[in-house]
mmCIF file of C-alpha atoms in Angstrom:
data_model
loop_
_atom_site.group_PDB
_atom_site.id
_atom_site.type_symbol
_atom_site.label_atom_id
_atom_site.label_comp_id
_atom_site.label_asym_id
_atom_site.label_seq_id
_atom_site.Cartn_x
_atom_site.Cartn_y
_atom_site.Cartn_z
ATOM 1 C CA MET Q 935 155.219 33.191 46.400
ATOM 2 C CA ILE Q 936 153.161 33.237 43.324
ATOM 3 C CA VAL Q 937 148.933 32.208 44.346
ATOM 4 C CA SER Q 938 146.719 31.907 41.702
ATOM 5 C CA ALA Q 939 143.277 31.281 42.387
ATOM 6 C CA THR Q 940 140.410 30.198 40.819
ATOM 7 C CA MET Q 941 137.056 30.712 41.406
ATOM 8 C CA SER Q 942 133.831 27.960 39.923
ATOM 9 C CA LYS Q 943 131.217 30.843 39.372
ATOM 10 C CA PRO Q 944 131.638 34.981 40.605
ATOM 11 C CA ALA Q 945 130.865 35.019 43.924
ATOM 12 C CA LYS Q 946 129.236 37.791 45.602
ATOM 13 C CA SER Q 947 131.200 38.038 48.856
ATOM 14 C CA VAL Q 948 133.880 39.130 46.230
ATOM 15 C CA VAL Q 949 131.900 41.475 44.058
ATOM 16 C CA ASP Q 950 131.189 42.812 47.528
ATOM 17 C CA GLU Q 951 134.476 43.441 48.385
ATOM 18 C CA LEU Q 952 135.698 44.168 45.039
ATOM 19 C CA GLY Q 953 132.903 45.733 43.000
ATOM 20 C CA LYS Q 954 133.925 42.900 39.827
ATOM 21 C CA ASN Q 955 133.302 39.859 39.389
ATOM 22 C CA TYR Q 956 136.556 38.330 38.948
ATOM 23 C CA CYS Q 957 136.732 34.907 37.855
ATOM 24 C CA LYS Q 958 140.651 34.128 37.691
ATOM 25 C CA ILE Q 959 143.053 36.282 41.127
ATOM 26 C CA ARG Q 960 147.209 35.921 40.751
ATOM 27 C CA PHE Q 961 148.960 38.167 43.924
ATOM 28 C CA PHE Q 962 153.135 38.248 43.506
ATOM 29 C CA TYR Q 963 154.150 38.954 46.550
ATOM 30 C CA ASP Q 964 156.956 41.864 46.431
ATOM 31 C CA ALA Q 965 159.448 41.211 49.241
ATOM 32 C CA GLU Q 966 161.609 45.097 48.255
ATOM 33 C CA LYS Q 967 158.407 46.343 49.113
ATOM 34 C CA GLN Q 968 156.469 43.837 51.539
ATOM 35 C CA ARG Q 969 153.058 43.553 49.703
ATOM 36 C CA TYR Q 970 151.628 41.111 47.489
ATOM 37 C CA ASP Q 971 150.516 42.797 43.360
ATOM 38 C CA ALA Q 972 146.800 41.592 42.196
ATOM 39 C CA GLU Q 973 146.031 41.105 38.875
ATOM 40 C CA PHE Q 974 142.206 40.497 38.792
ATOM 41 C CA PHE Q 975 140.977 39.045 35.601
ATOM 42 C CA THR Q 976 137.394 38.155 34.801
ATOM 43 C CA GLU Q 977 136.261 37.810 30.827
ATOM 44 C CA LYS Q 978 137.267 40.824 29.332
ATOM 45 C CA GLN Q 979 139.402 42.666 31.123
ATOM 46 C CA ALA Q 980 142.782 42.707 33.153
ATOM 47 C CA PHE Q 981 142.866 44.576 36.692
ATOM 48 C CA GLN Q 982 145.726 45.374 39.594
ATOM 49 C CA LYS Q 983 145.092 45.830 43.382
ATOM 50 C CA VAL Q 984 148.027 45.781 46.015
ATOM 51 C CA PHE Q 985 147.726 43.918 49.764
ATOM 52 C CA SER Q 986 149.995 44.185 52.343
ATOM 53 C CA VAL Q 987 150.972 41.293 54.302
ATOM 54 C CA GLU Q 988 147.971 41.413 56.183
ATOM 55 C CA GLU Q 989 145.655 41.597 53.819
ATOM 56 C CA PHE Q 990 146.336 39.067 51.938
ATOM 57 C CA ALA Q 991 146.276 36.932 54.608
ATOM 58 C CA SER Q 992 143.344 37.798 55.989
ATOM 59 C CA PHE Q 993 141.291 38.068 52.137
ATOM 60 C CA MET Q 994 142.918 35.043 52.074
ATOM 61 C CA GLU Q 995 141.916 33.386 54.913
ATOM 62 C CA LYS Q 996 138.403 34.256 54.488
ATOM 63 C CA HIS Q 997 137.761 33.142 50.531
ATOM 64 C CA LYS Q 998 140.453 30.181 50.724
ATOM 65 C CA GLY Q 999 138.401 26.662 50.155
ATOM 66 C CA SER Q 1000 134.901 29.076 50.096
ATOM 67 C CA THR Q 1001 134.829 31.343 47.561
ATOM 68 C CA PHE Q 1002 137.376 29.924 45.849
ATOM 69 C CA LYS Q 1003 137.562 25.895 44.535
ATOM 70 C CA ASN Q 1004 141.066 25.763 43.484
ATOM 71 C CA VAL Q 1005 144.125 27.841 45.437
ATOM 72 C CA VAL Q 1006 147.736 27.181 44.134
ATOM 73 C CA GLU Q 1007 150.699 28.860 46.109
ATOM 74 C CA ARG Q 1008 153.986 28.599 44.973
ATOM 75 C CA SER Q 1009 157.023 28.972 47.418
ATOM 76 C CA GLU Q 1010 160.142 28.234 46.877
ATOM 77 C CA SER Q 1011 160.448 25.464 48.823
ATOM 78 C CA GLU Q 1012 157.276 23.557 47.753
ATOM 79 C CA ILE Q 1013 153.716 24.118 46.323
ATOM 80 C CA ILE Q 1014 150.440 23.206 48.224
ATOM 81 C CA THR Q 1015 146.894 23.011 46.366
ATOM 82 C CA THR Q 1016 143.487 23.470 48.719
ATOM 83 C CA LEU Q 1017 140.767 22.595 46.396
ATOM 84 C CA ALA Q 1018 137.100 22.471 47.315
ATOM 85 C CA ASN Q 1019 134.504 20.254 46.656
ATOM 86 C CA LYS Q 1020 130.889 21.286 45.876
ATOM 87 C CA LYS Q 1021 129.649 20.210 48.978
ATOM 88 C CA GLY Q 1022 132.757 22.268 51.057
ATOM 89 C CA LYS Q 1023 135.278 18.959 51.902
ATOM 90 C CA ILE Q 1024 138.309 20.996 51.263
ATOM 91 C CA THR Q 1025 141.503 18.926 49.957
ATOM 92 C CA VAL Q 1026 144.851 19.762 50.994
ATOM 93 C CA LEU Q 1027 147.960 18.679 48.724
ATOM 94 C CA ARG Q 1028 151.758 19.925 49.411
ATOM 95 C CA GLN Q 1029 153.898 18.922 46.794
ATOM 96 C CA ASN Q 1030 158.065 19.640 47.159
ATOM 97 C CA CYS Q 1031 159.576 21.927 44.391
ATOM 98 C CA SER Q 1032 161.152 21.109 41.661
ATOM 99 C CA ALA Q 1033 164.045 23.643 40.439
ATOM 100 C CA LEU Q 1034 162.097 24.948 37.524
ATOM 101 C CA ASP Q 1035 158.997 25.182 40.075
ATOM 102 C CA LYS Q 1036 162.056 27.202 42.649
ATOM 103 C CA ALA Q 1037 162.907 29.655 39.682
ATOM 104 C CA ILE Q 1038 159.005 30.243 39.003
ATOM 105 C CA ALA Q 1039 158.323 31.019 41.941
ATOM 106 C CA MET Q 1040 160.758 33.956 42.542
ATOM 107 C CA GLY Q 1041 160.171 34.880 38.668
ATOM 108 C CA GLY Q 1042 163.526 33.629 37.714
ATOM 109 C CA SER Q 1043 165.954 30.448 37.172
ATOM 110 C CA GLY Q 1044 166.083 27.420 38.525
ATOM 111 C CA ASN Q 1045 170.100 25.888 35.868
ATOM 112 C CA LYS Q 1046 173.435 27.463 35.412
ATOM 113 C CA ASN Q 1047 171.168 27.790 32.608
ATOM 114 C CA LEU Q 1048 168.531 29.553 32.940
ATOM 115 C CA ASN Q 1049 170.489 31.963 35.288
ATOM 116 C CA ARG Q 1050 171.999 33.201 32.964
ATOM 117 C CA LYS Q 1051 170.974 36.600 31.516
ATOM 118 C CA LYS Q 1052 168.928 37.433 28.470
ATOM 119 C CA ASN Q 1053 169.753 39.235 25.554
ATOM 120 C CA TYR Q 1054 167.248 41.359 25.249
ATOM 121 C CA ILE Q 1055 166.597 44.596 23.783
ATOM 122 C CA ILE Q 1056 166.182 46.630 27.288
ATOM 123 C CA ALA Q 1057 168.887 44.699 29.556
ATOM 124 C CA GLU Q 1058 169.092 43.988 33.583
ATOM 125 C CA GLY Q 1059 171.380 45.826 35.897
ATOM 126 C CA LYS Q 1060 170.895 49.311 34.712
ATOM 127 C CA ALA Q 1061 167.771 50.818 36.051
ATOM 128 C CA VAL Q 1062 165.687 52.355 33.302
ATOM 129 C CA PRO Q 1063 163.655 55.026 34.876
ATOM 130 C CA PHE Q 1064 159.927 54.230 32.926
ATOM 131 C CA LEU Q 1065 160.843 51.171 33.997
ATOM 132 C CA VAL Q 1066 161.051 51.869 37.246
ATOM 133 C CA GLU Q 1067 157.812 53.749 38.601
ATOM 134 C CA LEU Q 1068 155.605 50.848 37.112
ATOM 135 C CA GLY Q 1069 157.540 48.500 39.295
ATOM 136 C CA VAL Q 1070 159.303 46.612 37.259
ATOM 137 C CA MET Q 1071 163.040 47.178 38.282
ATOM 138 C CA THR Q 1072 163.899 48.471 41.108
ATOM 139 C CA LYS Q 1073 166.266 51.307 41.461
ATOM 140 C CA THR Q 1074 169.743 49.434 41.257
ATOM 141 C CA GLY Q 1075 167.891 48.154 37.731
ATOM 142 C CA GLU Q 1076 167.405 44.919 39.104
ATOM 143 C CA VAL Q 1077 163.946 43.030 37.748
ATOM 144 C CA VAL Q 1078 161.414 42.778 40.848
ATOM 145 C CA LYS Q 1079 161.363 39.340 40.962
ATOM 146 C CA ALA Q 1080 157.166 39.073 40.773
ATOM 147 C CA LYS Q 1081 157.611 41.401 37.286
ATOM 148 C CA TYR Q 1082 159.871 38.780 35.053
ATOM 149 C CA ASP Q 1083 157.301 38.225 33.295
ATOM 150 C CA LYS Q 1084 156.441 41.074 31.603
ATOM 151 C CA PHE Q 1085 159.741 42.262 32.124
ATOM 152 C CA ARG Q 1086 159.836 39.483 29.782
ATOM 153 C CA GLN Q 1087 157.105 40.894 27.821
ATOM 154 C CA ILE Q 1088 157.828 44.128 27.009
ATOM 155 C CA ASN Q 1089 161.755 42.730 25.750
ATOM 156 C CA HIS Q 1090 159.255 40.055 23.952
ATOM 157 C CA PHE Q 1091 157.079 43.410 22.391
ATOM 158 C CA LEU Q 1092 160.311 45.106 21.773
ATOM 159 C CA THR Q 1093 161.766 42.892 19.352
ATOM 160 C CA PHE Q 1094 159.171 43.190 16.787
ATOM 161 C CA ILE Q 1095 159.479 46.662 17.030
ATOM 162 C CA ASP Q 1096 162.955 46.740 16.555
ATOM 163 C CA ASP Q 1097 162.380 44.317 13.073
ATOM 164 C CA VAL Q 1098 160.512 46.884 11.687
ATOM 165 C CA TYR Q 1099 162.301 49.189 12.980
ATOM 166 C CA THR Q 1100 163.173 49.883 8.849
ATOM 167 C CA GLU Q 1101 160.223 50.569 8.296
ATOM 168 C CA LEU Q 1102 159.810 53.167 10.973
ATOM 169 C CA GLU Q 1103 163.322 54.580 9.328
ATOM 170 C CA ALA Q 1104 162.525 54.990 6.378
ATOM 171 C CA ALA Q 1105 159.894 57.826 7.310
ATOM 172 C CA HIS Q 1106 162.803 60.687 7.330
ATOM 173 C CA LYS Q 1107 159.842 62.464 9.121
ATOM 174 C CA LYS Q 1108 158.512 62.661 12.664
ATOM 175 C CA LEU Q 1109 157.332 59.260 13.255
ATOM 176 C CA HIS Q 1110 153.441 58.748 14.683
ATOM 177 C CA ILE Q 1111 151.670 56.206 16.771
ATOM 178 C CA ALA Q 1112 148.726 55.470 17.934
ATOM 179 C CA ASP Q 1113 148.700 52.678 21.144
ATOM 180 C CA PHE Q 1114 144.214 52.437 21.064
ATOM 181 C CA GLY Q 1115 143.644 50.394 23.947
ATOM 182 C CA CYS Q 1116 146.418 51.013 25.666
ATOM 183 C CA GLY Q 1117 145.817 49.982 29.138
ATOM 184 C CA LYS Q 1118 148.609 50.854 31.728
ATOM 185 C CA SER Q 1119 150.958 51.341 29.043
ATOM 186 C CA TYR Q 1120 154.258 48.748 29.565
ATOM 187 C CA LEU Q 1121 154.422 49.113 25.823
ATOM 188 C CA THR Q 1122 153.626 52.387 25.382
ATOM 189 C CA PHE Q 1123 156.600 53.452 27.620
ATOM 190 C CA ALA Q 1124 158.926 50.770 26.608
ATOM 191 C CA ILE Q 1125 157.919 51.638 22.550
ATOM 192 C CA TYR Q 1126 158.882 55.340 23.034
ATOM 193 C CA HIS Q 1127 162.124 54.379 25.540
ATOM 194 C CA TYR Q 1128 163.423 52.395 22.167
ATOM 195 C CA LEU Q 1129 162.164 54.257 19.570
ATOM 196 C CA HIS Q 1130 163.326 57.945 21.110
ATOM 197 C CA GLU Q 1131 165.703 56.892 23.866
ATOM 198 C CA ILE Q 1132 167.687 54.216 21.814
ATOM 199 C CA LYS Q 1133 167.432 54.971 18.483
ATOM 200 C CA LYS Q 1134 166.848 58.484 19.167
ATOM 201 C CA LEU Q 1135 164.378 58.402 16.394
ATOM 202 C CA ASP Q 1136 161.734 62.114 16.491
ATOM 203 C CA VAL Q 1137 158.612 59.697 17.617
ATOM 204 C CA GLU Q 1138 155.331 61.086 19.016
ATOM 205 C CA ILE Q 1139 153.081 58.189 20.688
ATOM 206 C CA PHE Q 1140 149.504 58.744 21.688
ATOM 207 C CA GLY Q 1141 147.708 56.084 23.521
ATOM 208 C CA LEU Q 1142 143.904 56.604 24.309
ATOM 209 C CA ASP Q 1143 141.625 53.929 26.014
ATOM 210 C CA LEU Q 1144 138.623 54.105 28.150
ATOM 211 C CA LYS Q 1145 139.801 53.971 31.693
ATOM 212 C CA ALA Q 1146 139.998 57.569 32.966
ATOM 213 C CA ASP Q 1147 141.971 56.401 35.644
ATOM 214 C CA VAL Q 1148 144.637 54.406 33.962
ATOM 215 C CA ILE Q 1149 145.329 57.126 31.725
ATOM 216 C CA GLU Q 1150 145.327 60.040 34.369
ATOM 217 C CA TYR Q 1151 148.127 57.327 35.820
ATOM 218 C CA CYS Q 1152 149.553 57.572 32.302
ATOM 219 C CA SER Q 1153 149.316 61.081 31.371
ATOM 220 C CA ALA Q 1154 151.084 61.916 35.276
ATOM 221 C CA LEU Q 1155 153.559 59.253 34.496
ATOM 222 C CA ALA Q 1156 154.653 60.799 31.090
ATOM 223 C CA GLU Q 1157 154.142 63.822 32.401
ATOM 224 C CA LYS Q 1158 157.263 62.831 35.786
ATOM 225 C CA LEU Q 1159 159.528 61.230 32.872
ATOM 226 C CA GLY Q 1160 159.145 64.427 30.725
ATOM 227 C CA TYR Q 1161 158.040 61.772 27.826
ATOM 228 C CA SER Q 1162 156.672 65.596 26.272
ATOM 229 C CA ASP Q 1163 156.036 64.145 22.630
ATOM 230 C CA LEU Q 1164 153.904 60.768 24.751
ATOM 231 C CA HIS Q 1165 149.729 62.065 25.296
ATOM 232 C CA PHE Q 1166 147.285 59.551 26.300
ATOM 233 C CA ALA Q 1167 144.134 60.248 26.483
ATOM 234 C CA VAL Q 1168 140.542 58.469 27.205
ATOM 235 C CA GLY Q 1169 138.584 57.997 24.198
ATOM 236 C CA ASP Q 1170 136.901 54.557 22.677
ATOM 237 C CA ILE Q 1171 138.297 52.702 19.280
ATOM 238 C CA SER Q 1172 134.835 52.724 17.051
ATOM 239 C CA LYS Q 1173 134.667 56.277 17.032
ATOM 240 C CA TYR Q 1174 137.846 57.812 17.639
ATOM 241 C CA THR Q 1175 138.573 59.706 14.110
ATOM 242 C CA LYS Q 1176 141.437 62.151 13.886
ATOM 243 C CA SER Q 1177 142.947 62.376 11.068
ATOM 244 C CA ASP Q 1178 146.036 63.188 11.664
ATOM 245 C CA ASP Q 1179 149.500 61.094 9.201
ATOM 246 C CA ILE Q 1180 150.452 57.846 11.469
ATOM 247 C CA ASP Q 1181 153.014 56.095 10.851
ATOM 248 C CA MET Q 1182 152.087 52.898 12.993
ATOM 249 C CA VAL Q 1183 149.166 51.249 14.405
ATOM 250 C CA ILE Q 1184 149.159 49.175 17.920
ATOM 251 C CA THR Q 1185 146.513 47.616 19.665
ATOM 252 C CA LEU Q 1186 146.613 45.074 22.848
ATOM 253 C CA HIS Q 1187 144.280 42.498 23.877
ATOM 254 C CA ALA Q 1188 141.315 44.968 22.714
ATOM 255 C CA CYS Q 1189 138.207 43.850 22.823
ATOM 256 C CA ASP Q 1190 136.093 41.828 20.254
ATOM 257 C CA THR Q 1191 135.210 44.333 17.562
ATOM 258 C CA ALA Q 1192 137.890 47.699 18.508
ATOM 259 C CA THR Q 1193 140.264 45.728 17.119
ATOM 260 C CA ASP Q 1194 139.057 46.182 14.255
ATOM 261 C CA TYR Q 1195 138.253 49.345 14.952
ATOM 262 C CA ALA Q 1196 141.746 49.654 15.570
ATOM 263 C CA LEU Q 1197 142.700 48.189 12.439
ATOM 264 C CA SER Q 1198 139.812 50.255 10.141
ATOM 265 C CA TYR Q 1199 141.810 53.166 11.742
ATOM 266 C CA ALA Q 1200 145.016 51.681 10.197
ATOM 267 C CA VAL Q 1201 144.658 51.306 6.955
ATOM 268 C CA SER Q 1202 142.164 54.354 6.666
ATOM 269 C CA HIS Q 1203 145.098 56.927 7.911
ATOM 270 C CA ASN Q 1204 147.838 54.006 5.405
ATOM 271 C CA ALA Q 1205 149.966 53.232 8.779
ATOM 272 C CA ARG Q 1206 153.203 51.629 7.219
ATOM 273 C CA VAL Q 1207 152.719 49.743 10.024
ATOM 274 C CA ILE Q 1208 150.549 47.449 12.136
ATOM 275 C CA LEU Q 1209 151.142 45.288 15.236
ATOM 276 C CA SER Q 1210 148.043 43.984 16.862
ATOM 277 C CA VAL Q 1211 147.413 41.347 19.628
ATOM 278 C CA PRO Q 1212 143.503 39.944 19.307
ATOM 279 C CA CYS Q 1213 141.420 39.872 22.708
ATOM 280 C CA CYS Q 1214 138.103 38.415 23.256
ATOM 281 C CA GLN Q 1215 136.568 37.270 19.994
ATOM 282 C CA HIS Q 1216 133.264 37.067 20.702
ATOM 283 C CA GLU Q 1217 131.441 38.160 17.771
ATOM 284 C CA LEU Q 1218 131.586 35.771 15.617
ATOM 285 C CA ASN Q 1219 131.068 33.442 18.697
ATOM 286 C CA ALA Q 1220 127.684 35.123 19.062
ATOM 287 C CA GLN Q 1221 126.955 34.501 15.255
ATOM 288 C CA PHE Q 1222 126.961 30.812 15.008
ATOM 289 C CA ASP Q 1223 124.976 30.077 18.251
ATOM 290 C CA LYS Q 1224 122.134 32.646 16.274
ATOM 291 C CA ASN Q 1225 122.433 30.863 12.670
ATOM 292 C CA LYS Q 1226 123.607 27.512 14.226
ATOM 293 C CA ALA Q 1227 120.782 26.258 11.856
ATOM 294 C CA GLU Q 1228 121.637 27.444 8.623
ATOM 295 C CA ILE Q 1229 125.596 26.618 9.099
ATOM 296 C CA SER Q 1230 126.951 23.962 6.910
ATOM 297 C CA SER Q 1231 126.829 20.542 8.310
ATOM 298 C CA LEU Q 1232 130.172 20.182 6.821
ATOM 299 C CA PHE Q 1233 130.807 22.421 9.641
ATOM 300 C CA ALA Q 1234 129.336 19.958 13.000
ATOM 301 C CA PRO Q 1235 132.036 18.752 15.200
ATOM 302 C CA LEU Q 1236 133.960 21.717 15.658
ATOM 303 C CA MET Q 1237 129.901 23.492 16.633
ATOM 304 C CA LYS Q 1238 129.373 20.719 19.028
ATOM 305 C CA TYR Q 1239 131.812 21.401 21.587
ATOM 306 C CA GLY Q 1240 131.327 25.100 23.531
ATOM 307 C CA ILE Q 1241 135.096 25.653 25.022
ATOM 308 C CA ILE Q 1242 136.932 24.150 20.940
ATOM 309 C CA LYS Q 1243 133.000 26.224 19.020
ATOM 310 C CA GLU Q 1244 135.169 29.439 21.582
ATOM 311 C CA ARG Q 1245 138.693 28.673 20.327
ATOM 312 C CA PHE Q 1246 137.116 27.641 16.465
ATOM 313 C CA SER Q 1247 135.154 31.234 15.840
ATOM 314 C CA ALA Q 1248 138.709 33.373 17.196
ATOM 315 C CA LEU Q 1249 141.397 31.632 14.670
ATOM 316 C CA VAL Q 1250 138.495 32.737 11.528
ATOM 317 C CA THR Q 1251 138.542 36.235 13.537
ATOM 318 C CA ASP Q 1252 142.028 35.990 13.220
ATOM 319 C CA ALA Q 1253 142.158 34.489 9.971
ATOM 320 C CA LEU Q 1254 139.625 36.996 8.475
ATOM 321 C CA ARG Q 1255 141.537 39.890 10.254
ATOM 322 C CA ALA Q 1256 144.329 38.965 8.027
ATOM 323 C CA GLU Q 1257 142.662 38.642 4.611
ATOM 324 C CA TYR Q 1258 141.178 41.694 4.648
ATOM 325 C CA LEU Q 1259 144.922 43.482 5.767
ATOM 326 C CA GLU Q 1260 146.543 41.467 3.091
ATOM 327 C CA LYS Q 1261 143.196 42.586 0.022
ATOM 328 C CA ALA Q 1262 144.720 45.945 2.106
ATOM 329 C CA GLY Q 1263 147.536 45.911 0.161
ATOM 330 C CA TYR Q 1264 149.542 44.549 3.141
ATOM 331 C CA GLY Q 1265 152.273 41.723 4.363
ATOM 332 C CA VAL Q 1266 150.504 40.027 6.833
ATOM 333 C CA GLN Q 1267 152.047 37.195 9.744
ATOM 334 C CA LEU Q 1268 150.488 36.459 11.859
ATOM 335 C CA LEU Q 1269 153.200 35.731 14.625
ATOM 336 C CA GLU Q 1270 153.019 33.847 18.582
ATOM 337 C CA PHE Q 1271 152.929 36.577 20.963
ATOM 338 C CA ILE Q 1272 154.381 35.385 24.606
ATOM 339 C CA ASP Q 1273 153.938 31.627 25.621
ATOM 340 C CA MET Q 1274 151.096 29.735 25.975
ATOM 341 C CA GLU Q 1275 151.319 28.940 29.911
ATOM 342 C CA HIS Q 1276 151.145 33.448 30.219
ATOM 343 C CA THR Q 1277 147.858 33.688 28.045
ATOM 344 C CA PRO Q 1278 145.307 31.985 25.566
ATOM 345 C CA LYS Q 1279 145.393 34.704 24.103
ATOM 346 C CA ASN Q 1280 148.977 34.974 21.720
ATOM 347 C CA ILE Q 1281 148.374 35.644 18.480
ATOM 348 C CA LEU Q 1282 149.989 39.040 16.916
ATOM 349 C CA ILE Q 1283 149.017 40.166 14.111
ATOM 350 C CA ARG Q 1284 151.671 41.981 12.384
ATOM 351 C CA ALA Q 1285 150.989 43.680 8.932
ATOM 352 C CA VAL Q 1286 153.627 46.223 6.553
ATOM 353 C CA LYS Q 1287 152.219 48.236 3.591
ATOM 354 C CA SER Q 1288 153.184 46.450 0.631
ATOM 355 C CA SER Q 1289 154.480 48.405 -2.438
ATOM 356 C CA ARG Q 1290 151.679 46.621 -4.467
ATOM 357 C CA LYS Q 1291 148.172 48.221 -4.605
ATOM 358 C CA ALA Q 1292 147.029 44.678 -3.148
ATOM 359 C CA VAL Q 1293 148.778 41.603 -2.024
ATOM 360 C CA ARG Q 1294 144.975 39.906 -2.413
ATOM 361 C CA SER Q 1295 143.577 39.363 -5.314
ATOM 362 C CA GLU Q 1296 139.726 39.624 -5.571
ATOM 363 C CA LYS Q 1297 140.217 35.675 -6.481
ATOM 364 C CA ASP Q 1298 141.746 35.671 -3.706
ATOM 365 C CA MET Q 1299 138.786 37.093 -2.106
ATOM 366 C CA THR Q 1300 136.368 34.299 -3.023
ATOM 367 C CA GLN Q 1301 137.625 31.855 -0.846
ATOM 368 C CA VAL Q 1302 136.757 34.519 2.526
ATOM 369 C CA HIS Q 1303 133.692 34.858 0.576
ATOM 370 C CA SER Q 1304 133.232 31.447 0.991
ATOM 371 C CA LEU Q 1305 133.672 31.014 4.445
ATOM 372 C CA GLU Q 1306 131.530 33.214 5.081
ATOM 373 C CA SER Q 1307 128.779 32.044 4.060
ATOM 374 C CA ALA Q 1308 128.995 28.404 4.393
ATOM 375 C CA LEU Q 1309 129.726 29.177 8.202
ATOM 376 C CA CYS Q 1310 126.398 32.573 8.231
ATOM 377 C CA ILE Q 1311 129.121 35.021 9.066
ATOM 378 C CA THR Q 1312 129.310 38.497 9.002
ATOM 379 C CA PRO Q 1313 132.453 39.785 10.462
ATOM 380 C CA THR Q 1314 132.597 43.630 11.532
ATOM 381 C CA ILE Q 1315 136.175 43.861 9.672
ATOM 382 C CA GLN Q 1316 133.977 42.786 6.122
ATOM 383 C CA GLY Q 1317 132.354 46.213 6.520
ATOM 384 C CA LEU Q 1318 134.652 48.045 8.098
ATOM 385 C CA LEU Q 1319 137.311 47.874 5.126
ATOM 386 C CA ALA Q 1320 135.500 45.908 2.121
#
């Protein structure tokens, strides 16, 4: 079963109970371990928590229809939606599951075509130690149904690594990779496994994150798995100054300008490859608000509606990042990372060092500066890579 619960605004009862201002929670039932694995989302971060069956039932009984104005429960047989209006009136809607709905609820697929195993880089059916430890696989190599989306995401990201493999292999030396904002490091472990265990390359990977408890967990897991060249440390991307050579920089969902500092680090250290999935691009949105009187009237329709302005600012942010990376001598592509149904933050910036000095000429950059001037913006990436 999958349960998704959304609140209109952070509720004090949840803040007191969980210690965070959560705006969305997703629960996945793990039948093997008889528990619910929960993902809690704030505006900028995601957190994990484990509930026993009893704790989950108590938590939902306490908050459904009050704290949570919208709760969707997907089981094998039906979808139950609980809605509450401003006056506290609760409406419960029940709908029989389609084959696809059943597949979503069970983390798999609902027909013969969807049931066929995918040709993943990390295949199902054979246990992979780091995936077992992270709760994605069982000891027999089966993918945990509630973690199937994570399994797909890991494999999807590895296809991007596979696409740039020739660039990395051409180094003919020990590879050095930095993962900024590594979080719980599903993908960090996956990259190490792929390059070291599957491709047999000599590789050292360094993960950096602000959360000390997460780094402690990742360090202990790397030691347990015997990944001697996988290291983790607590630190701020904007203040990271280690001067070693770097071959690839990865940054996944680093918030706001943290992505810019990671890109700047990659460029200044001549990284051969950059893979970045930006997140929470608030900087330009704030500048739009501050300078709205000076912004060209041509953009008025894009500034009128909050949600459109926010998305527009995110697109402008990433477009400018791509332009400045090209100016720095990289061939850049903007690609879809994962399906929109999972997250709206789905643009991946893939940059590969070009043999040419600069992909973008000064003439091309005139267009970039004209856009910045028309929007009255000064993005962080401009100052870092100008």
